[in-house]
Amino acid sequence: MQIYLAGGCFWGVQAYFDLLKGVNHTEVGYANAKSESLDNLNYELVCSGLSDAVEACRVDFNEEILPLNSLLSRFFSIIDPTSINKQGNDIGSQYRSGIYSKDQNLLKLVREFIATNIAPKLALKSSLPIATEILPLLNFTPAETYHQKYLQNNPKGYCHIDLSLALKPLKS
């Protein structure tokens, strides 16, 4: 299965999911850019906000090892789903949270998961609505080579996600 996850800087999302059993491959890139931006899409254009792209991580996973609900639980454990255009210290529209797929049935399952598992727990803590986008994947452009596996290649690089959480069981 394949899903695209946006949760702030894509370096941390990729590094976190690379640590999970059942994840076969990850790739960071820019999702859902305006079509007129696709020919020259790059990090600088994405950071300008003019492309409307979001930093995302493509996650290819084996659902027999890492069921979709577990993957989604993991994703929501590392983001603030109520935050608009911000995760950790990352601020800008390219850092909005989102879940994207070309598979409409997968998006339906994501919406059901959120309604059943995330929204009720969140309602106990906050009156803020969930801001995480659940949208069809319109396009995905792989990021520049230096962004791929960035934290693996630069272990002291900035990351808003506590990567050690990937090695621990999820809290209920």
PDB file of C-alpha atoms in Angstrom:
ATOM      1  CA  MET A   1       0.000   0.000   0.000  1.00  0.00           C
ATOM      2  CA  GLN A   2       1.018   3.587  -0.546  1.00  0.00           C
ATOM      3  CA  ILE A   3       0.048   6.721   1.338  1.00  0.00           C
ATOM      4  CA  TYR A   4       1.414  10.271   1.444  1.00  0.00           C
ATOM      5  CA  LEU A   5       1.785  11.914   4.852  1.00  0.00           C
ATOM      6  CA  ALA A   6       2.441  15.569   5.611  1.00  0.00           C
ATOM      7  CA  GLY A   7       3.328  16.563   9.144  1.00  0.00           C
ATOM      8  CA  GLY A   8       5.681  19.520   9.140  1.00  0.00           C
ATOM      9  CA  CYS A   9       9.205  19.165   7.849  1.00  0.00           C
ATOM     10  CA  PHE A  10       9.326  16.014   5.759  1.00  0.00           C
ATOM     11  CA  TRP A  11      12.728  15.027   7.147  1.00  0.00           C
ATOM     12  CA  GLY A  12      11.267  14.000  10.480  1.00  0.00           C
ATOM     13  CA  VAL A  13       8.239  12.235   9.020  1.00  0.00           C
ATOM     14  CA  GLN A  14      10.521  10.177   6.786  1.00  0.00           C
ATOM     15  CA  ALA A  15      12.987   9.367   9.567  1.00  0.00           C
ATOM     16  CA  TYR A  16      10.163   8.301  11.899  1.00  0.00           C
ATOM     17  CA  PHE A  17       8.444   6.002   9.399  1.00  0.00           C
ATOM     18  CA  ASP A  18      11.762   4.530   8.250  1.00  0.00           C
ATOM     19  CA  LEU A  19      12.095   3.108  11.770  1.00  0.00           C
ATOM     20  CA  LEU A  20       8.795   1.198  11.674  1.00  0.00           C
ATOM     21  CA  LYS A  21       8.533  -2.487  10.795  1.00  0.00           C
ATOM     22  CA  GLY A  22       6.330  -2.921   7.775  1.00  0.00           C
ATOM     23  CA  VAL A  23       7.479   0.236   6.009  1.00  0.00           C
ATOM     24  CA  ASN A  24       9.130  -0.863   2.776  1.00  0.00           C
ATOM     25  CA  HIS A  25      10.119   2.481   1.270  1.00  0.00           C
ATOM     26  CA  THR A  26       9.834   6.206   1.880  1.00  0.00           C
ATOM     27  CA  GLU A  27      10.519   9.215  -0.302  1.00  0.00           C
ATOM     28  CA  VAL A  28      10.104  12.884   0.531  1.00  0.00           C
ATOM     29  CA  GLY A  29       8.696  15.377  -1.902  1.00  0.00           C
ATOM     30  CA  TYR A  30       6.123  18.015  -2.670  1.00  0.00           C
ATOM     31  CA  ALA A  31       2.452  17.081  -2.955  1.00  0.00           C
ATOM     32  CA  ASN A  32      -0.554  18.796  -4.500  1.00  0.00           C
ATOM     33  CA  ALA A  33       1.246  21.727  -6.066  1.00  0.00           C
ATOM     34  CA  LYS A  34      -0.654  24.064  -8.363  1.00  0.00           C
ATOM     35  CA  SER A  35      -0.353  22.675 -11.864  1.00  0.00           C
ATOM     36  CA  GLU A  36       1.375  25.814 -13.165  1.00  0.00           C
ATOM     37  CA  SER A  37       4.171  25.228 -10.615  1.00  0.00           C
ATOM     38  CA  LEU A  38       4.977  21.659 -11.622  1.00  0.00           C
ATOM     39  CA  ASP A  39       7.513  22.460 -14.331  1.00  0.00           C
ATOM     40  CA  ASN A  40       9.869  24.292 -11.974  1.00  0.00           C
ATOM     41  CA  LEU A  41       8.902  22.927  -8.567  1.00  0.00           C
ATOM     42  CA  ASN A  42      11.766  23.063  -6.081  1.00  0.00           C
ATOM     43  CA  TYR A  43      12.371  23.688  -2.403  1.00  0.00           C
ATOM     44  CA  GLU A  44      12.646  27.466  -2.777  1.00  0.00           C
ATOM     45  CA  LEU A  45       9.351  27.714  -4.675  1.00  0.00           C
ATOM     46  CA  VAL A  46       7.598  25.468  -2.146  1.00  0.00           C
ATOM     47  CA  CYS A  47       8.925  27.565   0.760  1.00  0.00           C
ATOM     48  CA  SER A  48       7.672  30.740  -0.928  1.00  0.00           C
ATOM     49  CA  GLY A  49       4.100  29.464  -0.602  1.00  0.00           C
ATOM     50  CA  LEU A  50       3.407  30.308  -4.259  1.00  0.00           C
ATOM     51  CA  SER A  51       3.153  26.663  -5.363  1.00  0.00           C
ATOM     52  CA  ASP A  52       0.626  25.685  -2.663  1.00  0.00           C
ATOM     53  CA  ALA A  53       2.567  22.409  -2.360  1.00  0.00           C
ATOM     54  CA  VAL A  54       2.945  20.616   0.945  1.00  0.00           C
ATOM     55  CA  GLU A  55       6.080  18.840   2.148  1.00  0.00           C
ATOM     56  CA  ALA A  56       5.049  15.186   2.235  1.00  0.00           C
ATOM     57  CA  CYS A  57       6.505  11.739   2.645  1.00  0.00           C
ATOM     58  CA  ARG A  58       5.466   8.869   0.425  1.00  0.00           C
ATOM     59  CA  VAL A  59       5.199   5.759   2.578  1.00  0.00           C
ATOM     60  CA  ASP A  60       5.007   2.322   0.950  1.00  0.00           C
ATOM     61  CA  PHE A  61       4.008  -0.194   3.582  1.00  0.00           C
ATOM     62  CA  ASN A  62       2.967  -3.816   4.038  1.00  0.00           C
ATOM     63  CA  GLU A  63      -0.463  -3.763   5.650  1.00  0.00           C
ATOM     64  CA  GLU A  64      -0.020  -7.320   6.922  1.00  0.00           C
ATOM     65  CA  ILE A  65       2.889  -6.120   9.077  1.00  0.00           C
ATOM     66  CA  LEU A  66       1.789  -2.513   9.677  1.00  0.00           C
ATOM     67  CA  PRO A  67      -2.014  -2.249   9.417  1.00  0.00           C
ATOM     68  CA  LEU A  68      -3.400   1.059   8.157  1.00  0.00           C
ATOM     69  CA  ASN A  69      -4.935   1.873  11.552  1.00  0.00           C
ATOM     70  CA  SER A  70      -1.556   1.378  13.244  1.00  0.00           C
ATOM     71  CA  LEU A  71       0.174   3.539  10.656  1.00  0.00           C
ATOM     72  CA  LEU A  72      -2.431   6.274  11.168  1.00  0.00           C
ATOM     73  CA  SER A  73      -2.164   6.016  14.962  1.00  0.00           C
ATOM     74  CA  ARG A  74       1.576   6.451  14.619  1.00  0.00           C
ATOM     75  CA  PHE A  75       1.144   9.449  12.324  1.00  0.00           C
ATOM     76  CA  PHE A  76      -1.284  11.196  14.648  1.00  0.00           C
ATOM     77  CA  SER A  77       1.055  10.542  17.597  1.00  0.00           C
ATOM     78  CA  ILE A  78       3.741  12.754  16.007  1.00  0.00           C
ATOM     79  CA  ILE A  79       1.637  15.681  14.753  1.00  0.00           C
ATOM     80  CA  ASP A  80      -0.760  18.234  16.159  1.00  0.00           C
ATOM     81  CA  PRO A  81      -3.845  17.659  14.010  1.00  0.00           C
ATOM     82  CA  THR A  82      -5.390  20.975  15.117  1.00  0.00           C
ATOM     83  CA  SER A  83      -2.463  23.119  14.026  1.00  0.00           C
ATOM     84  CA  ILE A  84      -2.893  25.127  10.840  1.00  0.00           C
ATOM     85  CA  ASN A  85       0.218  25.567   8.675  1.00  0.00           C
ATOM     86  CA  LYS A  86       2.504  24.698  11.574  1.00  0.00           C
ATOM     87  CA  GLN A  87       4.133  21.673  13.181  1.00  0.00           C
ATOM     88  CA  GLY A  88       6.771  22.190  15.852  1.00  0.00           C
ATOM     89  CA  ASN A  89       8.902  25.169  14.833  1.00  0.00           C
ATOM     90  CA  ASP A  90       7.996  24.713  11.163  1.00  0.00           C
ATOM     91  CA  ILE A  91       5.646  27.479  10.034  1.00  0.00           C
ATOM     92  CA  GLY A  92       4.152  28.012   6.586  1.00  0.00           C
ATOM     93  CA  SER A  93       1.545  26.478   4.307  1.00  0.00           C
ATOM     94  CA  GLN A  94       4.076  23.870   3.142  1.00  0.00           C
ATOM     95  CA  TYR A  95       4.083  22.493   6.711  1.00  0.00           C
ATOM     96  CA  ARG A  96       0.339  21.875   7.003  1.00  0.00           C
ATOM     97  CA  SER A  97      -0.645  18.373   8.018  1.00  0.00           C
ATOM     98  CA  GLY A  98      -2.346  16.090   5.569  1.00  0.00           C
ATOM     99  CA  ILE A  99      -2.967  12.598   4.319  1.00  0.00           C
ATOM    100  CA  TYR A 100      -3.145  12.033   0.568  1.00  0.00           C
ATOM    101  CA  SER A 101      -3.786   9.109  -1.732  1.00  0.00           C
ATOM    102  CA  LYS A 102      -4.939   8.325  -5.253  1.00  0.00           C
ATOM    103  CA  ASP A 103      -7.095   5.557  -3.755  1.00  0.00           C
ATOM    104  CA  GLN A 104     -10.497   6.982  -2.808  1.00  0.00           C
ATOM    105  CA  ASN A 105     -11.312   3.920  -0.694  1.00  0.00           C
ATOM    106  CA  LEU A 106      -8.131   4.463   1.327  1.00  0.00           C
ATOM    107  CA  LEU A 107      -9.144   8.080   1.961  1.00  0.00           C
ATOM    108  CA  LYS A 108     -12.568   6.864   3.110  1.00  0.00           C
ATOM    109  CA  LEU A 109     -10.871   4.514   5.597  1.00  0.00           C
ATOM    110  CA  VAL A 110      -8.692   7.400   6.819  1.00  0.00           C
ATOM    111  CA  ARG A 111     -11.777   9.582   7.410  1.00  0.00           C
ATOM    112  CA  GLU A 112     -13.478   6.735   9.298  1.00  0.00           C
ATOM    113  CA  PHE A 113     -10.358   6.203  11.413  1.00  0.00           C
ATOM    114  CA  ILE A 114     -10.225   9.886  12.326  1.00  0.00           C
ATOM    115  CA  ALA A 115     -13.933  10.012  13.184  1.00  0.00           C
ATOM    116  CA  THR A 116     -13.683   6.901  15.364  1.00  0.00           C
ATOM    117  CA  ASN A 117     -10.220   7.187  16.928  1.00  0.00           C
ATOM    118  CA  ILE A 118      -8.853  10.724  16.750  1.00  0.00           C
ATOM    119  CA  ALA A 119     -11.815  13.097  16.976  1.00  0.00           C
ATOM    120  CA  PRO A 120     -13.286  11.629  20.211  1.00  0.00           C
ATOM    121  CA  LYS A 121      -9.917  11.691  22.029  1.00  0.00           C
ATOM    122  CA  LEU A 122      -9.180  15.183  20.762  1.00  0.00           C
ATOM    123  CA  ALA A 123     -12.584  16.472  21.872  1.00  0.00           C
ATOM    124  CA  LEU A 124     -11.668  15.547  25.457  1.00  0.00           C
ATOM    125  CA  LYS A 125      -8.540  17.730  25.297  1.00  0.00           C
ATOM    126  CA  SER A 126      -9.399  20.618  23.007  1.00  0.00           C
ATOM    127  CA  SER A 127     -12.239  22.488  21.363  1.00  0.00           C
ATOM    128  CA  LEU A 128     -10.119  23.079  18.257  1.00  0.00           C
ATOM    129  CA  PRO A 129     -11.215  21.253  15.100  1.00  0.00           C
ATOM    130  CA  ILE A 130      -9.005  18.822  13.225  1.00  0.00           C
ATOM    131  CA  ALA A 131      -7.123  20.751  10.541  1.00  0.00           C
ATOM    132  CA  THR A 132      -5.371  17.783   8.901  1.00  0.00           C
ATOM    133  CA  GLU A 133      -6.256  17.632   5.206  1.00  0.00           C
ATOM    134  CA  ILE A 134      -7.589  14.357   3.822  1.00  0.00           C
ATOM    135  CA  LEU A 135      -7.414  14.824   0.061  1.00  0.00           C
ATOM    136  CA  PRO A 136      -6.816  13.001  -3.185  1.00  0.00           C
ATOM    137  CA  LEU A 137      -3.198  13.093  -4.300  1.00  0.00           C
ATOM    138  CA  LEU A 138      -3.120  15.327  -7.362  1.00  0.00           C
ATOM    139  CA  ASN A 139       0.625  15.207  -7.923  1.00  0.00           C
ATOM    140  CA  PHE A 140       3.874  14.385  -6.154  1.00  0.00           C
ATOM    141  CA  THR A 141       7.313  15.645  -7.112  1.00  0.00           C
ATOM    142  CA  PRO A 142      10.264  13.991  -5.349  1.00  0.00           C
ATOM    143  CA  ALA A 143      12.357  16.477  -3.397  1.00  0.00           C
ATOM    144  CA  GLU A 144      15.952  17.224  -4.232  1.00  0.00           C
ATOM    145  CA  THR A 145      18.479  14.479  -3.482  1.00  0.00           C
ATOM    146  CA  TYR A 146      19.904  16.256  -0.427  1.00  0.00           C
ATOM    147  CA  HIS A 147      16.479  16.070   1.276  1.00  0.00           C
ATOM    148  CA  GLN A 148      16.162  12.284   0.870  1.00  0.00           C
ATOM    149  CA  LYS A 149      17.040  10.427   4.098  1.00  0.00           C
ATOM    150  CA  TYR A 150      18.306  13.786   5.383  1.00  0.00           C
ATOM    151  CA  LEU A 151      18.363  12.874   9.079  1.00  0.00           C
ATOM    152  CA  GLN A 152      20.002   9.536   8.363  1.00  0.00           C
ATOM    153  CA  ASN A 153      22.758  11.412   6.534  1.00  0.00           C
ATOM    154  CA  ASN A 154      22.796  14.335   9.014  1.00  0.00           C
ATOM    155  CA  PRO A 155      22.002  12.803  12.428  1.00  0.00           C
ATOM    156  CA  LYS A 156      22.288  16.147  14.217  1.00  0.00           C
ATOM    157  CA  GLY A 157      19.935  17.887  11.784  1.00  0.00           C
ATOM    158  CA  TYR A 158      16.833  19.669  13.009  1.00  0.00           C
ATOM    159  CA  CYS A 159      13.762  17.537  13.653  1.00  0.00           C
ATOM    160  CA  HIS A 160      10.536  18.476  15.406  1.00  0.00           C
ATOM    161  CA  ILE A 161       9.638  14.799  15.929  1.00  0.00           C
ATOM    162  CA  ASP A 162      10.962  12.655  18.769  1.00  0.00           C
ATOM    163  CA  LEU A 163      12.236   9.760  16.652  1.00  0.00           C
ATOM    164  CA  SER A 164      12.655   7.517  19.706  1.00  0.00           C
ATOM    165  CA  LEU A 165       8.836   7.252  19.789  1.00  0.00           C
ATOM    166  CA  ALA A 166       8.984   5.001  16.714  1.00  0.00           C
ATOM    167  CA  LEU A 167      10.766   2.394  18.821  1.00  0.00           C
ATOM    168  CA  LYS A 168       8.154   2.416  21.599  1.00  0.00           C
ATOM    169  CA  PRO A 169       4.643   1.031  21.746  1.00  0.00           C
ATOM    170  CA  LEU A 170       1.898   3.581  21.204  1.00  0.00           C
ATOM    171  CA  LYS A 171       0.161   4.926  24.288  1.00  0.00           C
ATOM    172  CA  SER A 172      -3.572   4.308  24.399  1.00  0.00           C
TER     173      SER A 172
END
